[in-house]
């Protein structure tokens, strides 16, 4: 279905919390340059999957990034390899200024001289952030915080962005705006793995998707296939 | 008036020592939500380390200060690594008990080395200046200025460096920080190094200003500095400095105008009353848990 290079390969991923399997042996691929979405209801295992990829939760199975097994790689070094997460609820440091939030994610970067150019790129995407660089992150509105979280992830020079429900808590209009930015970020060459409950929005922009139910992949296909699938229509698109 | 000015100077000297120690408590609490109850004993180790390098190696003031700060920093890093880090996910009470244990260990280790009280030989020429009836000693000047210099350096690190940003980020949410590519353990180590180093410097200055040092000197001073940190708002760096100076001032003023045995009783009563009205301390803010 895709002849692009495989960027991320998740093989037989299993995660358990206190004896309960949150993720039960799922496997999927993310190709370079794509937008891939993981759909599913609350508790389906979407966030747990992203946490495993970022290395902040122990798991069984294998996660390979550009062919490298991430099992033994500490979470902070995974960011250095080019995987950044925009966490659920945005995860803005409310006590740091907008500028500090944007620069904290550059810790692993070796090319410090390019940071300024990338800041310009982020301010070009989200001009509102530039007006607020000295403001504490906690004083921003929900939409601005989402922009800041996206900008912060981009500042790490990520090739793969893991997005955990970027539309959560935002008005439909703001969600549309954020998703437009996701398309722009993707067309600039960044691969996106997008976790969403809002299947409607996600499938508008995704090349391919996987549907999770209680820790298992129950359906997968291209964005178009999933949009047209009667089960999806019934369960997620309303 | 002269008397009050004189006492203010004494309060500044005592307050800067409390403030330096209080910073160590507040920094560790700020990032790990843990009270390092061994910190008062780090202060004591600072005094003894200074005594050792001055007495046996004849180091002058500046190198002795440097060795003391580095030595106690290392002690803090090692204690965190072997005693606190394995318990980071454990209930807080386990970590607190461990800290108390580390403190008792340090006291008795020092005691085992030599049970007699020690005295740090004079390190700087003792000069007294009298201006309008107020006497100012060279030691007082050094203690106050050195403390301010160390606190300013800390302020710079916390507010204007990459490490400082990471420290503040950890105090907001330690679980988010690895997702930024920041190695949390390294930042925790640096925090322990800074906080312990300041405590060590305070121990050295205390030992220079007071006639004897003994293995238990860190207990009461440590408690007082801890209370300073709480009064200022634990986890808040400016609060720790403010709390230290307030406690120093209250103690000196009480001793100046009331029988000196009332000192701790009145000082602590005032602080307890203050906490009733500001339970989060003077500069501390109640943090509402955001979802």
mmCIF file of N, CA, C and O in Angstrom, chain A residues 51 54 56 75-77 79-80 83-85 87 89-97 100-101 103-108 112 138 145 152 156, chain B residues 158-187 190 287 290-291:
data_model
loop_
_atom_site.group_PDB
_atom_site.id
_atom_site.type_symbol
_atom_site.label_atom_id
_atom_site.label_comp_id
_atom_site.label_asym_id
_atom_site.label_seq_id
_atom_site.Cartn_x
_atom_site.Cartn_y
_atom_site.Cartn_z
ATOM 1 N N UNK A 51 3.212 6.294 24.757
ATOM 2 C CA UNK A 51 4.154 6.282 25.882
ATOM 3 C C UNK A 51 5.249 5.233 25.670
ATOM 4 O O UNK A 51 6.407 5.453 26.021
ATOM 5 N N UNK A 54 7.762 6.520 23.164
ATOM 6 C CA UNK A 54 8.619 7.549 23.770
ATOM 7 C C UNK A 54 9.504 7.001 24.883
ATOM 8 O O UNK A 54 10.333 7.725 25.426
ATOM 9 N N UNK A 56 8.630 5.947 27.953
ATOM 10 C CA UNK A 56 8.324 6.293 29.342
ATOM 11 C C UNK A 56 7.425 5.253 30.001
ATOM 12 O O UNK A 56 6.948 5.461 31.110
ATOM 13 N N UNK A 75 14.409 7.390 27.595
ATOM 14 C CA UNK A 75 13.417 8.295 27.012
ATOM 15 C C UNK A 75 14.037 9.580 26.469
ATOM 16 O O UNK A 75 13.698 10.022 25.371
ATOM 17 N N UNK A 76 14.968 10.177 27.219
ATOM 18 C CA UNK A 76 15.496 11.459 26.749
ATOM 19 C C UNK A 76 16.330 11.303 25.478
ATOM 20 O O UNK A 76 16.385 12.206 24.657
ATOM 21 N N UNK A 77 16.949 10.109 25.307
ATOM 22 C CA UNK A 77 17.738 9.899 24.091
ATOM 23 C C UNK A 77 16.849 9.622 22.880
ATOM 24 O O UNK A 77 17.250 9.870 21.744
ATOM 25 N N UNK A 79 14.238 11.235 22.177
ATOM 26 C CA UNK A 79 14.001 12.558 21.606
ATOM 27 C C UNK A 79 15.170 12.946 20.704
ATOM 28 O O UNK A 79 14.973 13.496 19.618
ATOM 29 N N UNK A 80 16.383 12.612 21.151
ATOM 30 C CA UNK A 80 17.571 12.916 20.363
ATOM 31 C C UNK A 80 17.599 12.187 19.023
ATOM 32 O O UNK A 80 18.180 12.664 18.053
ATOM 33 N N UNK A 83 12.304 11.571 17.661
ATOM 34 C CA UNK A 83 10.897 11.321 17.980
ATOM 35 C C UNK A 83 10.469 12.269 19.084
ATOM 36 O O UNK A 83 11.026 12.246 20.178
ATOM 37 N N UNK A 84 9.493 13.113 18.812
ATOM 38 C CA UNK A 84 9.004 14.029 19.853
ATOM 39 C C UNK A 84 7.526 13.788 20.079
ATOM 40 O O UNK A 84 6.796 13.476 19.145
ATOM 41 N N UNK A 85 7.123 13.943 21.327
ATOM 42 C CA UNK A 85 5.720 13.732 21.638
ATOM 43 C C UNK A 85 5.050 15.042 22.056
ATOM 44 O O UNK A 85 5.613 15.820 22.817
ATOM 45 N N UNK A 87 2.233 15.722 24.259
ATOM 46 C CA UNK A 87 1.486 14.839 25.151
ATOM 47 C C UNK A 87 0.018 15.226 25.302
ATOM 48 O O UNK A 87 -0.383 16.336 24.972
ATOM 49 N N UNK A 89 -3.231 16.495 26.811
ATOM 50 C CA UNK A 89 -3.401 17.649 27.696
ATOM 51 C C UNK A 89 -2.325 18.695 27.489
ATOM 52 O O UNK A 89 -2.170 19.602 28.293
ATOM 53 N N UNK A 90 -1.502 18.499 26.445
ATOM 54 C CA UNK A 90 -0.512 19.470 25.962
ATOM 55 C C UNK A 90 0.759 19.526 26.782
ATOM 56 O O UNK A 90 1.828 19.777 26.234
ATOM 57 N N UNK A 91 0.683 19.338 28.095
ATOM 58 C CA UNK A 91 1.906 19.248 28.889
ATOM 59 C C UNK A 91 2.785 20.478 28.835
ATOM 60 O O UNK A 91 4.013 20.388 28.762
ATOM 61 N N UNK A 92 2.162 21.632 28.884
ATOM 62 C CA UNK A 92 2.946 22.872 28.919
ATOM 63 C C UNK A 92 3.490 23.065 30.338
ATOM 64 O O UNK A 92 2.815 22.780 31.318
ATOM 65 N N UNK A 93 4.736 23.539 30.428
ATOM 66 C CA UNK A 93 5.276 23.891 31.733
ATOM 67 C C UNK A 93 4.731 25.272 32.097
ATOM 68 O O UNK A 93 5.203 26.291 31.580
ATOM 69 N N UNK A 94 3.733 25.295 32.991
ATOM 70 C CA UNK A 94 3.043 26.541 33.290
ATOM 71 C C UNK A 94 3.925 27.572 33.953
ATOM 72 O O UNK A 94 3.647 28.770 33.892
ATOM 73 N N UNK A 95 5.012 27.126 34.586
ATOM 74 C CA UNK A 95 5.894 28.063 35.299
ATOM 75 C C UNK A 95 7.040 28.559 34.425
ATOM 76 O O UNK A 95 7.813 29.405 34.850
ATOM 77 N N UNK A 96 7.165 28.020 33.208
ATOM 78 C CA UNK A 96 8.208 28.502 32.295
ATOM 79 C C UNK A 96 7.584 29.450 31.276
ATOM 80 O O UNK A 96 6.423 29.301 30.917
ATOM 81 N N UNK A 97 8.393 30.401 30.808
ATOM 82 C CA UNK A 97 7.877 31.303 29.779
ATOM 83 C C UNK A 97 7.699 30.534 28.471
ATOM 84 O O UNK A 97 8.191 29.413 28.308
ATOM 85 N N UNK A 100 10.996 29.705 27.090
ATOM 86 C CA UNK A 100 11.666 28.600 27.783
ATOM 87 C C UNK A 100 11.019 27.266 27.429
ATOM 88 O O UNK A 100 11.700 26.251 27.270
ATOM 89 N N UNK A 101 9.683 27.270 27.285
ATOM 90 C CA UNK A 101 9.001 26.057 26.847
ATOM 91 C C UNK A 101 9.500 25.623 25.469
ATOM 92 O O UNK A 101 9.673 24.438 25.209
ATOM 93 N N UNK A 103 12.440 26.274 24.130
ATOM 94 C CA UNK A 103 13.853 25.910 24.032
ATOM 95 C C UNK A 103 14.216 24.690 24.882
ATOM 96 O O UNK A 103 15.246 24.070 24.641
ATOM 97 N N UNK A 104 13.365 24.334 25.839
ATOM 98 C CA UNK A 104 13.741 23.201 26.691
ATOM 99 C C UNK A 104 13.858 21.924 25.861
ATOM 100 O O UNK A 104 14.677 21.055 26.147
ATOM 101 N N UNK A 105 13.085 21.830 24.783
ATOM 102 C CA UNK A 105 13.101 20.607 23.983
ATOM 103 C C UNK A 105 14.310 20.539 23.052
ATOM 104 O O UNK A 105 14.468 19.581 22.312
ATOM 105 N N UNK A 106 15.172 21.563 23.069
ATOM 106 C CA UNK A 106 16.348 21.522 22.194
ATOM 107 C C UNK A 106 17.542 20.877 22.891
ATOM 108 O O UNK A 106 18.641 20.865 22.351
ATOM 109 N N UNK A 107 17.318 20.356 24.098
ATOM 110 C CA UNK A 107 18.412 19.809 24.913
ATOM 111 C C UNK A 107 19.308 18.844 24.147
ATOM 112 O O UNK A 107 20.536 18.884 24.259
ATOM 113 N N UNK A 108 18.697 17.939 23.365
ATOM 114 C CA UNK A 108 19.473 16.887 22.695
ATOM 115 C C UNK A 108 20.112 17.356 21.388
ATOM 116 O O UNK A 108 20.841 16.598 20.756
ATOM 117 N N UNK A 112 23.271 23.509 17.412
ATOM 118 C CA UNK A 112 22.715 24.629 18.161
ATOM 119 C C UNK A 112 22.600 25.903 17.323
ATOM 120 O O UNK A 112 21.791 26.775 17.605
ATOM 121 N N UNK A 138 1.535 28.961 31.552
ATOM 122 C CA UNK A 138 0.264 28.721 32.210
ATOM 123 C C UNK A 138 -0.779 29.796 31.956
ATOM 124 O O UNK A 138 -1.960 29.583 32.218
ATOM 125 N N UNK A 145 -1.880 27.070 24.028
ATOM 126 C CA UNK A 145 -1.051 26.025 24.641
ATOM 127 C C UNK A 145 -0.807 24.883 23.658
ATOM 128 O O UNK A 145 0.273 24.297 23.624
ATOM 129 N N UNK A 152 6.982 23.436 20.461
ATOM 130 C CA UNK A 152 8.019 22.862 21.318
ATOM 131 C C UNK A 152 8.516 21.542 20.745
ATOM 132 O O UNK A 152 9.722 21.271 20.700
ATOM 133 N N UNK A 156 12.541 20.380 18.839
ATOM 134 C CA UNK A 156 13.487 19.292 19.120
ATOM 135 C C UNK A 156 14.054 18.735 17.818
ATOM 136 O O UNK A 156 14.860 17.815 17.842
ATOM 137 N N UNK B 158 19.578 29.239 38.025
ATOM 138 C CA UNK B 158 18.190 28.780 37.950
ATOM 139 C C UNK B 158 17.394 29.566 36.914
ATOM 140 O O UNK B 158 16.561 29.014 36.201
ATOM 141 N N UNK B 159 17.667 30.858 36.804
ATOM 142 C CA UNK B 159 16.833 31.671 35.912
ATOM 143 C C UNK B 159 17.353 31.750 34.486
ATOM 144 O O UNK B 159 16.563 31.969 33.560
ATOM 145 N N UNK B 160 18.655 31.594 34.291
ATOM 146 C CA UNK B 160 19.177 31.950 32.978
ATOM 147 C C UNK B 160 19.973 30.857 32.275
ATOM 148 O O UNK B 160 20.614 31.127 31.271
ATOM 149 N N UNK B 161 20.010 29.644 32.816
ATOM 150 C CA UNK B 161 20.756 28.614 32.103
ATOM 151 C C UNK B 161 19.815 27.467 31.723
ATOM 152 O O UNK B 161 18.717 27.338 32.255
ATOM 153 N N UNK B 162 20.299 26.659 30.787
ATOM 154 C CA UNK B 162 19.573 25.478 30.344
ATOM 155 C C UNK B 162 19.252 24.549 31.519
ATOM 156 O O UNK B 162 18.145 24.038 31.642
ATOM 157 N N UNK B 163 20.258 24.357 32.381
ATOM 158 C CA UNK B 163 20.057 23.484 33.537
ATOM 159 C C UNK B 163 18.973 24.063 34.445
ATOM 160 O O UNK B 163 18.114 23.338 34.958
ATOM 161 N N UNK B 164 19.005 25.381 34.628
ATOM 162 C CA UNK B 164 18.013 26.031 35.476
ATOM 163 C C UNK B 164 16.603 25.871 34.917
ATOM 164 O O UNK B 164 15.655 25.603 35.665
ATOM 165 N N UNK B 165 16.472 26.023 33.608
ATOM 166 C CA UNK B 165 15.155 25.834 32.981
ATOM 167 C C UNK B 165 14.689 24.402 33.225
ATOM 168 O O UNK B 165 13.533 24.161 33.593
ATOM 169 N N UNK B 166 15.615 23.460 33.061
ATOM 170 C CA UNK B 166 15.247 22.048 33.271
ATOM 171 C C UNK B 166 14.854 21.813 34.726
ATOM 172 O O UNK B 166 13.894 21.077 35.006
ATOM 173 N N UNK B 167 15.557 22.456 35.666
ATOM 174 C CA UNK B 167 15.196 22.288 37.078
ATOM 175 C C UNK B 167 13.785 22.799 37.338
ATOM 176 O O UNK B 167 12.977 22.152 38.018
ATOM 177 N N UNK B 168 13.477 23.949 36.775
ATOM 178 C CA UNK B 168 12.131 24.503 36.990
ATOM 179 C C UNK B 168 11.081 23.634 36.307
ATOM 180 O O UNK B 168 9.969 23.458 36.825
ATOM 181 N N UNK B 169 11.430 23.078 35.152
ATOM 182 C CA UNK B 169 10.481 22.200 34.461
ATOM 183 C C UNK B 169 10.190 20.960 35.310
ATOM 184 O O UNK B 169 9.043 20.533 35.438
ATOM 185 N N UNK B 170 11.247 20.407 35.910
ATOM 186 C CA UNK B 170 11.047 19.226 36.761
ATOM 187 C C UNK B 170 10.140 19.568 37.936
ATOM 188 O O UNK B 170 9.284 18.782 38.328
ATOM 189 N N UNK B 171 10.307 20.770 38.489
ATOM 190 C CA UNK B 171 9.464 21.134 39.630
ATOM 191 C C UNK B 171 8.005 21.258 39.199
ATOM 192 O O UNK B 171 7.100 21.101 40.014
ATOM 193 N N UNK B 172 7.761 21.519 37.937
ATOM 194 C CA UNK B 172 6.369 21.602 37.456
ATOM 195 C C UNK B 172 5.796 20.201 37.258
ATOM 196 O O UNK B 172 4.711 19.902 37.732
ATOM 197 N N UNK B 173 6.543 19.355 36.547
ATOM 198 C CA UNK B 173 6.057 17.992 36.304
ATOM 199 C C UNK B 173 7.227 17.116 35.853
ATOM 200 O O UNK B 173 7.641 17.168 34.699
ATOM 201 N N UNK B 174 7.721 16.315 36.794
ATOM 202 C CA UNK B 174 8.919 15.521 36.516
ATOM 203 C C UNK B 174 8.676 14.505 35.404
ATOM 204 O O UNK B 174 9.578 14.155 34.650
ATOM 205 N N UNK B 175 7.435 14.049 35.231
ATOM 206 C CA UNK B 175 7.161 13.008 34.238
ATOM 207 C C UNK B 175 7.168 13.525 32.803
ATOM 208 O O UNK B 175 7.324 12.755 31.865
ATOM 209 N N UNK B 176 6.974 14.824 32.653
ATOM 210 C CA UNK B 176 6.970 15.397 31.311
ATOM 211 C C UNK B 176 8.386 15.614 30.783
ATOM 212 O O UNK B 176 8.597 15.664 29.573
ATOM 213 N N UNK B 177 9.318 15.781 31.711
ATOM 214 C CA UNK B 177 10.634 16.283 31.321
ATOM 215 C C UNK B 177 11.415 15.349 30.382
ATOM 216 O O UNK B 177 12.037 15.821 29.436
ATOM 217 N N UNK B 178 11.357 14.007 30.582
ATOM 218 C CA UNK B 178 12.074 13.145 29.634
ATOM 219 C C UNK B 178 11.570 13.314 28.201
ATOM 220 O O UNK B 178 12.346 13.172 27.253
ATOM 221 N N UNK B 179 10.293 13.656 28.030
ATOM 222 C CA UNK B 179 9.737 13.841 26.689
ATOM 223 C C UNK B 179 10.335 15.052 25.981
ATOM 224 O O UNK B 179 10.139 15.243 24.783
ATOM 225 N N UNK B 180 11.046 15.888 26.734
ATOM 226 C CA UNK B 180 11.706 17.051 26.145
ATOM 227 C C UNK B 180 13.148 16.721 25.771
ATOM 228 O O UNK B 180 13.895 17.587 25.313
ATOM 229 N N UNK B 181 13.571 15.490 26.040
ATOM 230 C CA UNK B 181 14.946 15.119 25.760
ATOM 231 C C UNK B 181 15.895 15.462 26.893
ATOM 232 O O UNK B 181 17.111 15.371 26.741
ATOM 233 N N UNK B 182 15.347 15.865 28.021
ATOM 234 C CA UNK B 182 16.194 16.278 29.147
ATOM 235 C C UNK B 182 16.443 15.081 30.073
ATOM 236 O O UNK B 182 15.499 14.430 30.502
ATOM 237 N N UNK B 183 17.705 14.758 30.352
ATOM 238 C CA UNK B 183 18.011 13.646 31.257
ATOM 239 C C UNK B 183 17.717 14.023 32.711
ATOM 240 O O UNK B 183 18.483 14.767 33.325
ATOM 241 N N UNK B 184 16.610 13.520 33.222
ATOM 242 C CA UNK B 184 16.127 13.931 34.546
ATOM 243 C C UNK B 184 17.148 13.635 35.640
ATOM 244 O O UNK B 184 17.426 14.486 36.490
ATOM 245 N N UNK B 185 17.739 12.435 35.599
ATOM 246 C CA UNK B 185 18.654 12.065 36.681
ATOM 247 C C UNK B 185 19.849 12.997 36.766
ATOM 248 O O UNK B 185 20.337 13.299 37.852
ATOM 249 N N UNK B 186 20.318 13.436 35.597
ATOM 250 C CA UNK B 186 21.468 14.335 35.628
ATOM 251 C C UNK B 186 21.080 15.678 36.270
ATOM 252 O O UNK B 186 21.841 16.264 37.042
ATOM 253 N N UNK B 187 19.868 16.142 35.960
ATOM 254 C CA UNK B 187 19.422 17.415 36.538
ATOM 255 C C UNK B 187 19.238 17.265 38.049
ATOM 256 O O UNK B 187 19.579 18.167 38.824
ATOM 257 N N UNK B 190 22.607 17.465 39.603
ATOM 258 C CA UNK B 190 23.115 18.851 39.633
ATOM 259 C C UNK B 190 22.428 19.635 40.739
ATOM 260 O O UNK B 190 23.060 20.421 41.460
ATOM 261 N N UNK B 287 -0.693 25.104 44.755
ATOM 262 C CA UNK B 287 -0.760 24.726 43.337
ATOM 263 C C UNK B 287 -2.010 23.896 43.113
ATOM 264 O O UNK B 287 -2.159 22.803 43.641
ATOM 265 N N UNK B 290 -3.754 20.581 37.983
ATOM 266 C CA UNK B 290 -4.407 20.737 36.669
ATOM 267 C C UNK B 290 -4.490 19.393 35.978
ATOM 268 O O UNK B 290 -3.585 18.588 36.060
ATOM 269 N N UNK B 291 -5.601 19.171 35.302
ATOM 270 C CA UNK B 291 -5.758 17.909 34.592
ATOM 271 C C UNK B 291 -5.405 18.106 33.126
ATOM 272 O O UNK B 291 -5.753 19.112 32.549
#
